[in-house]
């Protein structure tokens, strides 16, 4: 079977690389990597780090295009790619524009879709925007849903997806951490200071929320004298400009990044806490026993909060600073989070996904050995 793997952002590359490797190792599958170049520079950086050469690289959407125009561009380019590749199955991951466009273009060509990291929901289309909408769309179109947790699987079945099409596999992001972090030494401490890492990039955290968080970081620095705060800045120029304007040159604060994947893991491994609005960080940090303060009012990964590896900090200046200072001045409280077990799996999600694909399509071919799904 020819399996088209659609990815265009760094998180997609990181989380689909183990699936590609597992498909290639299994036999009977030919993975075809289609790069949408949605995040051109970060996407290419992740591909190079993980040693993946795309089989098809599409023209990148214009940086100044609207969200709708970028989506339309990606969907049109993917439709052309499917015509050329003639896949039997399309695999998408997560909740980006590439994810939704990949699923919609496949649906228009009557190609079956498998959704990796399926079932995540906040049940609020405005938060995160547009990701909540994109993953809901894919949830309606996919034939196979690979949910990272039982909670995510339950979200799908409650929305009417048949149990027979939903599989709990764990999160493939944990697979990548397991594979990439083996033998990686943590980044050395700076003058014996405890390190906090911060990332912030979601649209709902632009503007006032960003100002609140940056102010909270200064408050934390002033209240806790033995910490260093490292802000890993996103590539978005407007965000970078504001972060550098407020934090650059401040004592015990560094603004760096974007980082290559392995460098990011080395930094994360060295931290006593991470503050982030990233879903991937909520999955990666618990692997190293690093507590996560989620810089959002809600999260589609409430399993992390329930398990005790993460806490919702919101985006108010007082709330973020207060919760961070509590954990930094109460080691027993911080250790409670550090020792909690991650709900996102054991790092072998990709193998489970490929086993499901093998069973699912072997049965279909056995039922109808003459025809092959959308054979080219």
CSV table of C-alpha atoms in Angstrom, one decimal:
chain,number,residue,atom,x,y,z
A,1,UNK,CA,0.0,0.0,0.0
A,2,UNK,CA,1.2,3.5,-0.8
A,3,UNK,CA,0.6,5.6,2.2
A,4,UNK,CA,0.8,9.4,1.8
A,5,UNK,CA,2.1,11.1,5.0
A,6,UNK,CA,1.1,14.8,5.0
A,7,UNK,CA,3.1,17.2,7.1
A,8,UNK,CA,4.0,20.9,6.9
A,9,UNK,CA,4.9,22.1,10.4
A,10,UNK,CA,7.6,21.1,12.8
A,11,UNK,CA,5.2,19.3,15.3
A,12,UNK,CA,3.8,17.2,12.4
A,13,UNK,CA,7.2,16.2,11.3
A,14,UNK,CA,8.2,15.2,14.8
A,15,UNK,CA,5.1,13.2,15.4
A,16,UNK,CA,4.8,11.5,12.0
A,17,UNK,CA,8.5,10.6,11.7
A,18,UNK,CA,8.0,7.5,14.0
A,19,UNK,CA,5.0,6.5,11.9
A,20,UNK,CA,7.0,6.7,8.7
A,21,UNK,CA,9.8,4.6,10.2
A,22,UNK,CA,7.3,2.0,11.5
A,23,UNK,CA,5.6,1.7,8.1
A,24,UNK,CA,8.9,1.3,6.3
A,25,UNK,CA,10.0,-1.4,8.8
A,26,UNK,CA,6.8,-3.4,8.7
A,27,UNK,CA,6.8,-4.3,5.0
A,28,UNK,CA,3.8,-4.2,2.7
A,29,UNK,CA,3.7,-0.4,3.0
A,30,UNK,CA,5.4,2.3,0.9
A,31,UNK,CA,5.3,5.6,2.9
A,32,UNK,CA,5.3,8.7,0.7
A,33,UNK,CA,6.2,11.9,2.6
A,34,UNK,CA,4.4,15.0,1.2
A,35,UNK,CA,5.7,18.2,2.6
A,36,UNK,CA,3.3,21.2,2.4
A,37,UNK,CA,5.9,23.6,3.7
A,38,UNK,CA,3.3,25.3,5.8
A,39,UNK,CA,6.1,26.4,8.2
A,40,UNK,CA,8.8,26.4,5.6
A,41,UNK,CA,11.9,27.1,7.7
A,42,UNK,CA,10.9,25.2,10.9
A,43,UNK,CA,9.5,22.4,8.8
A,44,UNK,CA,12.8,22.0,6.9
A,45,UNK,CA,14.8,22.3,10.1
A,46,UNK,CA,12.9,19.4,11.6
A,47,UNK,CA,13.1,17.3,8.5
A,48,UNK,CA,16.9,17.8,8.4
A,49,UNK,CA,17.3,17.0,12.1
A,50,UNK,CA,15.3,13.7,11.8
A,51,UNK,CA,16.9,12.7,8.5
A,52,UNK,CA,13.8,12.8,6.4
A,53,UNK,CA,13.9,13.7,2.7
A,54,UNK,CA,10.4,14.5,1.4
A,55,UNK,CA,9.2,12.5,-1.6
A,56,UNK,CA,7.1,15.4,-2.6
A,57,UNK,CA,7.8,19.0,-1.6
A,58,UNK,CA,5.0,21.5,-2.4
A,59,UNK,CA,5.4,25.2,-3.1
A,60,UNK,CA,5.1,27.1,0.2
A,61,UNK,CA,2.1,29.4,0.8
A,62,UNK,CA,2.8,33.1,0.8
A,63,UNK,CA,3.8,34.4,4.3
A,64,UNK,CA,1.5,37.4,4.0
A,65,UNK,CA,-1.5,35.4,2.8
A,66,UNK,CA,-4.7,35.2,4.9
A,67,UNK,CA,-5.5,32.1,6.9
A,68,UNK,CA,-8.1,31.2,4.3
A,69,UNK,CA,-5.8,31.8,1.4
A,70,UNK,CA,-3.0,29.7,2.9
A,71,UNK,CA,-5.5,26.9,3.5
A,72,UNK,CA,-6.8,27.0,0.0
A,73,UNK,CA,-3.3,27.0,-1.4
A,74,UNK,CA,-2.3,23.9,0.7
A,75,UNK,CA,-5.5,22.1,-0.3
A,76,UNK,CA,-5.1,22.8,-4.0
A,77,UNK,CA,-1.4,21.7,-3.9
A,78,UNK,CA,-2.3,18.5,-2.0
A,79,UNK,CA,-5.0,17.6,-4.5
A,80,UNK,CA,-2.4,17.8,-7.3
A,81,UNK,CA,0.0,15.7,-5.2
A,82,UNK,CA,-2.5,13.0,-4.7
A,83,UNK,CA,-3.2,12.9,-8.4
A,84,UNK,CA,0.5,12.3,-9.0
A,85,UNK,CA,1.2,9.9,-6.1
A,86,UNK,CA,-2.0,7.9,-6.3
A,87,UNK,CA,-1.9,6.8,-2.6
A,88,UNK,CA,-4.1,4.1,-1.1
A,89,UNK,CA,-4.3,5.9,2.2
A,90,UNK,CA,-3.6,9.4,3.5
A,91,UNK,CA,-2.2,9.9,7.0
A,92,UNK,CA,-2.6,13.3,8.7
A,93,UNK,CA,-1.6,14.4,12.2
A,94,UNK,CA,-3.0,16.8,14.7
A,95,UNK,CA,-4.8,20.0,13.9
A,96,UNK,CA,-3.0,22.3,11.5
A,97,UNK,CA,-4.1,23.8,8.2
A,98,UNK,CA,-2.1,21.0,6.5
A,99,UNK,CA,-4.0,18.4,8.6
A,100,UNK,CA,-7.5,19.7,7.6
A,101,UNK,CA,-6.5,20.5,4.0
A,102,UNK,CA,-4.9,17.0,3.7
A,103,UNK,CA,-8.0,15.3,4.9
A,104,UNK,CA,-10.4,17.4,2.8
A,105,UNK,CA,-8.4,17.0,-0.4
A,106,UNK,CA,-8.3,13.2,0.3
A,107,UNK,CA,-12.0,13.1,0.9
A,108,UNK,CA,-12.7,14.9,-2.4
A,109,UNK,CA,-10.7,12.1,-4.1
A,110,UNK,CA,-12.5,9.4,-2.1
A,111,UNK,CA,-9.2,8.4,-0.4
A,112,UNK,CA,-9.4,7.0,3.1
A,113,UNK,CA,-7.9,9.1,5.8
A,114,UNK,CA,-6.1,8.0,9.0
A,115,UNK,CA,-5.9,10.7,11.7
A,116,UNK,CA,-2.9,10.5,14.2
A,117,UNK,CA,-3.5,12.3,17.5
A,118,UNK,CA,-7.3,12.2,17.0
A,119,UNK,CA,-10.0,13.2,19.4
A,120,UNK,CA,-8.5,16.2,21.2
A,121,UNK,CA,-11.2,18.7,22.1
A,122,UNK,CA,-11.7,21.8,24.1
A,123,UNK,CA,-15.3,22.1,22.8
A,124,UNK,CA,-14.7,25.8,22.1
A,125,UNK,CA,-14.2,26.7,18.5
A,126,UNK,CA,-12.6,30.0,19.5
A,127,UNK,CA,-9.9,28.4,21.6
A,128,UNK,CA,-7.6,27.3,20.2
A,129,UNK,CA,-8.3,29.0,16.9
A,130,UNK,CA,-8.3,27.6,14.2
A,131,UNK,CA,-7.0,24.3,15.5
A,132,UNK,CA,-10.2,23.2,17.3
A,133,UNK,CA,-12.1,23.7,14.0
A,134,UNK,CA,-9.6,21.8,12.0
A,135,UNK,CA,-9.5,18.7,14.2
A,136,UNK,CA,-13.3,18.6,14.3
A,137,UNK,CA,-13.4,18.7,10.5
A,138,UNK,CA,-10.9,15.8,10.3
A,139,UNK,CA,-12.9,13.9,13.0
A,140,UNK,CA,-15.8,13.9,10.5
A,141,UNK,CA,-13.8,12.8,7.5
A,142,UNK,CA,-11.3,10.2,8.8
A,143,UNK,CA,-11.8,6.5,8.4
A,144,UNK,CA,-9.4,5.5,11.2
A,145,UNK,CA,-8.8,7.6,14.3
A,146,UNK,CA,-5.6,7.0,16.4
A,147,UNK,CA,-6.4,8.6,19.8
A,148,UNK,CA,-3.5,9.2,22.1
A,149,UNK,CA,-5.6,8.6,25.3
A,150,UNK,CA,-8.8,7.0,26.4
A,151,UNK,CA,-10.2,10.5,27.0
A,152,UNK,CA,-9.6,11.5,23.4
A,153,UNK,CA,-11.2,8.2,22.2
A,154,UNK,CA,-14.2,9.0,24.4
A,155,UNK,CA,-14.6,12.4,22.8
A,156,UNK,CA,-14.8,10.8,19.4
A,157,UNK,CA,-17.3,8.1,20.3
A,158,UNK,CA,-19.5,10.7,22.0
A,159,UNK,CA,-19.5,12.6,18.8
A,160,UNK,CA,-20.8,9.6,16.9
A,161,UNK,CA,-17.6,8.0,15.6
A,162,UNK,CA,-18.0,4.2,15.7
A,163,UNK,CA,-15.9,2.4,18.3
A,164,UNK,CA,-14.6,0.1,15.6
A,165,UNK,CA,-12.8,3.0,14.0
A,166,UNK,CA,-11.2,4.4,17.1
A,167,UNK,CA,-7.9,3.1,18.5
A,168,UNK,CA,-6.0,4.2,21.6
A,169,UNK,CA,-2.3,4.1,20.7
A,170,UNK,CA,-0.5,6.7,22.9
A,171,UNK,CA,1.0,9.8,21.5
A,172,UNK,CA,3.7,9.5,18.8
A,173,UNK,CA,5.3,12.6,20.2
A,174,UNK,CA,6.4,10.5,23.1
A,175,UNK,CA,7.9,8.0,20.5
A,176,UNK,CA,10.0,10.8,19.1
A,177,UNK,CA,11.2,11.9,22.5
A,178,UNK,CA,12.1,8.2,23.4
A,179,UNK,CA,14.1,7.8,20.1
A,180,UNK,CA,15.7,11.3,20.0
A,181,UNK,CA,16.5,11.8,23.7
A,182,UNK,CA,18.4,8.6,24.3
A,183,UNK,CA,21.9,9.6,25.3
A,184,UNK,CA,21.2,13.3,25.1
A,185,UNK,CA,22.9,15.2,27.9
A,186,UNK,CA,20.9,18.1,29.4
A,187,UNK,CA,22.1,21.6,28.7
A,188,UNK,CA,24.5,22.6,31.5
A,189,UNK,CA,23.1,25.0,34.2
A,190,UNK,CA,24.0,28.6,34.0
A,191,UNK,CA,26.0,29.5,37.1
A,192,UNK,CA,24.1,27.0,39.2
A,193,UNK,CA,20.7,28.6,38.6
A,194,UNK,CA,17.5,26.6,38.3
A,195,UNK,CA,16.2,26.9,34.8
A,196,UNK,CA,12.6,27.6,33.6
A,197,UNK,CA,11.8,27.3,29.9
A,198,UNK,CA,9.0,29.4,28.4
A,199,UNK,CA,7.3,29.1,24.9
A,200,UNK,CA,4.3,31.0,23.7
A,201,UNK,CA,2.8,31.1,20.2
A,202,UNK,CA,-0.9,30.5,20.0
A,203,UNK,CA,-3.1,33.2,18.3
A,204,UNK,CA,-5.3,33.6,21.4
A,205,UNK,CA,-2.1,34.6,23.4
A,206,UNK,CA,-1.1,37.4,21.1
A,207,UNK,CA,-1.7,41.0,22.4
A,208,UNK,CA,-2.8,41.4,26.0
A,209,UNK,CA,-2.2,37.8,27.0
A,210,UNK,CA,1.4,38.1,25.8
A,211,UNK,CA,2.0,41.3,27.7
A,212,UNK,CA,0.6,39.6,30.9
A,213,UNK,CA,2.8,36.6,30.6
A,214,UNK,CA,5.9,38.7,29.9
A,215,UNK,CA,5.1,40.8,33.0
A,216,UNK,CA,4.7,37.6,35.0
A,217,UNK,CA,8.1,36.4,34.0
A,218,UNK,CA,9.7,39.6,35.3
A,219,UNK,CA,7.7,39.1,38.6
A,220,UNK,CA,8.9,35.5,38.9
A,221,UNK,CA,12.5,36.6,38.3
A,222,UNK,CA,12.3,39.3,41.0
A,223,UNK,CA,10.6,37.0,43.5
A,224,UNK,CA,12.8,33.9,43.1
A,225,UNK,CA,16.5,34.8,43.1
A,226,UNK,CA,18.0,31.4,42.0
A,227,UNK,CA,16.2,30.9,38.7
A,228,UNK,CA,17.1,31.6,35.1
A,229,UNK,CA,14.2,32.1,32.6
A,230,UNK,CA,14.9,31.0,29.0
A,231,UNK,CA,12.2,32.2,26.5
A,232,UNK,CA,12.3,30.1,23.3
A,233,UNK,CA,10.9,32.6,20.9
A,234,UNK,CA,8.6,31.6,18.1
A,235,UNK,CA,9.5,32.4,14.5
A,236,UNK,CA,6.5,34.8,14.1
A,237,UNK,CA,8.1,38.3,13.7
A,238,UNK,CA,5.5,40.2,15.7
A,239,UNK,CA,5.8,37.9,18.7
A,240,UNK,CA,9.6,37.9,18.5
A,241,UNK,CA,9.8,41.6,18.4
A,242,UNK,CA,7.7,42.1,21.5
A,243,UNK,CA,9.5,39.3,23.5
A,244,UNK,CA,12.9,40.8,22.6
A,245,UNK,CA,11.8,44.3,23.4
A,246,UNK,CA,10.7,43.4,27.0
A,247,UNK,CA,13.1,40.6,28.0
A,248,UNK,CA,16.4,41.1,26.1
A,249,UNK,CA,19.2,42.2,28.4
A,250,UNK,CA,17.2,41.5,31.6
A,251,UNK,CA,19.2,39.9,34.3
A,252,UNK,CA,18.7,36.1,34.6
A,253,UNK,CA,16.6,36.0,31.4
A,254,UNK,CA,17.6,34.8,27.9
A,255,UNK,CA,15.7,34.9,24.7
A,256,UNK,CA,16.7,32.3,22.2
A,257,UNK,CA,15.4,30.2,19.3
A,258,UNK,CA,13.8,28.8,17.4
A,259,UNK,CA,15.8,25.6,18.3
A,260,UNK,CA,16.4,22.4,16.4
A,261,UNK,CA,14.5,19.5,17.9
A,262,UNK,CA,17.4,17.8,19.7
A,263,UNK,CA,18.6,21.2,21.1
A,264,UNK,CA,15.1,21.8,22.4
A,265,UNK,CA,15.0,18.4,24.1
A,266,UNK,CA,18.4,19.1,25.7
A,267,UNK,CA,17.1,22.4,27.1
A,268,UNK,CA,13.9,20.9,28.2
A,269,UNK,CA,15.7,18.0,30.0
A,270,UNK,CA,17.7,20.6,32.0
A,271,UNK,CA,14.6,22.5,33.4
A,272,UNK,CA,12.9,22.4,36.7
A,273,UNK,CA,9.7,23.7,35.1
A,274,UNK,CA,8.3,24.7,31.7
A,275,UNK,CA,5.7,27.3,31.0
A,276,UNK,CA,4.0,27.0,27.6
A,277,UNK,CA,0.8,27.1,25.6
A,278,UNK,CA,2.2,24.3,23.3
A,279,UNK,CA,0.3,21.0,23.2
A,280,UNK,CA,3.5,19.2,22.3
A,281,UNK,CA,5.3,20.5,25.3
A,282,UNK,CA,2.6,19.2,27.5
A,283,UNK,CA,3.4,15.7,26.1
A,284,UNK,CA,7.1,16.0,26.0
A,285,UNK,CA,8.0,17.5,29.4
A,286,UNK,CA,6.5,14.8,31.5
A,287,UNK,CA,8.8,12.3,29.8
A,288,UNK,CA,11.7,14.1,31.7
A,289,UNK,CA,9.7,14.7,34.9
A,290,UNK,CA,9.5,18.4,34.2
A,291,UNK,CA,6.2,20.0,35.5
A,292,UNK,CA,4.2,22.1,33.0
A,293,UNK,CA,2.4,25.3,33.6
A,294,UNK,CA,-0.1,25.6,30.7
A,295,UNK,CA,-0.4,29.2,29.6
A,296,UNK,CA,-4.0,29.0,28.5
A,297,UNK,CA,-7.4,29.2,30.0
A,298,UNK,CA,-8.3,25.7,28.7
A,299,UNK,CA,-6.5,22.7,27.2
A,300,UNK,CA,-7.4,19.8,24.9
A,301,UNK,CA,-5.0,17.7,27.0
A,302,UNK,CA,-6.8,17.8,30.3
A,303,UNK,CA,-5.4,14.3,30.9
A,304,UNK,CA,-2.1,16.0,31.8
A,305,UNK,CA,-3.8,18.1,34.4
A,306,UNK,CA,-5.8,15.2,35.8
A,307,UNK,CA,-2.6,13.1,36.0
A,308,UNK,CA,-0.8,15.9,37.9
A,309,UNK,CA,2.0,16.5,35.4
A,310,UNK,CA,0.5,19.9,34.3
A,311,UNK,CA,-1.5,22.7,35.7
A,312,UNK,CA,-3.6,25.3,34.0
A,313,UNK,CA,-2.0,28.7,34.8
A,314,UNK,CA,-4.2,30.9,32.6
A,315,UNK,CA,-2.7,34.1,31.2
A,316,UNK,CA,-3.3,36.7,33.9
A,317,UNK,CA,-0.1,38.3,35.3
A,318,UNK,CA,-0.9,37.6,38.9
A,319,UNK,CA,-2.2,34.0,38.2
A,320,UNK,CA,0.8,33.0,36.2
A,321,UNK,CA,3.4,34.5,38.6
A,322,UNK,CA,1.6,33.2,41.7
A,323,UNK,CA,1.4,29.6,40.5
A,324,UNK,CA,5.0,29.6,39.2
A,325,UNK,CA,6.4,31.1,42.4
A,326,UNK,CA,4.5,28.5,44.5
A,327,UNK,CA,6.1,25.6,42.7
A,328,UNK,CA,9.6,27.3,42.7
A,329,UNK,CA,9.5,27.9,46.5
A,330,UNK,CA,7.8,24.7,47.5
A,331,UNK,CA,10.0,21.8,46.3
A,332,UNK,CA,7.6,19.1,47.7
A,333,UNK,CA,4.8,20.6,45.7
A,334,UNK,CA,7.0,20.7,42.5
A,335,UNK,CA,8.2,17.1,43.1
A,336,UNK,CA,4.6,15.9,43.3
A,337,UNK,CA,4.2,17.0,39.7
A,338,UNK,CA,7.6,15.8,38.6
A,339,UNK,CA,7.0,12.3,39.9
A,340,UNK,CA,3.5,11.9,38.4
A,341,UNK,CA,3.1,9.5,35.5
A,342,UNK,CA,2.5,10.8,32.0
A,343,UNK,CA,-0.9,9.8,30.5
A,344,UNK,CA,0.5,10.0,26.9
A,345,UNK,CA,1.8,6.5,26.5
A,346,UNK,CA,5.1,4.5,26.6
A,347,UNK,CA,6.7,5.7,23.3
A,348,UNK,CA,5.5,2.9,21.1
A,349,UNK,CA,2.4,4.5,19.6
A,350,UNK,CA,3.7,4.3,16.0
A,351,UNK,CA,4.1,0.5,16.1
A,352,UNK,CA,0.5,0.2,17.4
A,353,UNK,CA,-0.7,2.4,14.6
A,354,UNK,CA,1.0,0.3,11.9
A,355,UNK,CA,-0.4,-2.9,13.5
A,356,UNK,CA,-3.9,-1.5,13.3
A,357,UNK,CA,-3.3,-0.5,9.6
A,358,UNK,CA,-2.1,-4.0,8.9
A,359,UNK,CA,-5.1,-5.7,10.4
A,360,UNK,CA,-7.6,-3.2,9.0
A,361,UNK,CA,-6.4,-3.4,5.4
A,362,UNK,CA,-5.5,-7.0,5.4
A,363,UNK,CA,-9.1,-7.9,6.2
A,364,UNK,CA,-10.4,-5.6,3.5
A,365,UNK,CA,-8.1,-7.1,0.9
A,366,UNK,CA,-9.1,-10.6,2.1
A,367,UNK,CA,-12.7,-9.7,1.7
A,368,UNK,CA,-12.2,-8.4,-1.9
A,369,UNK,CA,-8.8,-9.6,-3.2
A,370,UNK,CA,-9.4,-8.3,-6.7
A,371,UNK,CA,-9.9,-4.7,-5.9
A,372,UNK,CA,-7.4,-2.5,-4.1
A,373,UNK,CA,-8.3,0.8,-2.5
A,374,UNK,CA,-8.0,3.5,-5.1
A,375,UNK,CA,-5.1,1.7,-6.8
A,376,UNK,CA,-3.1,3.7,-9.2
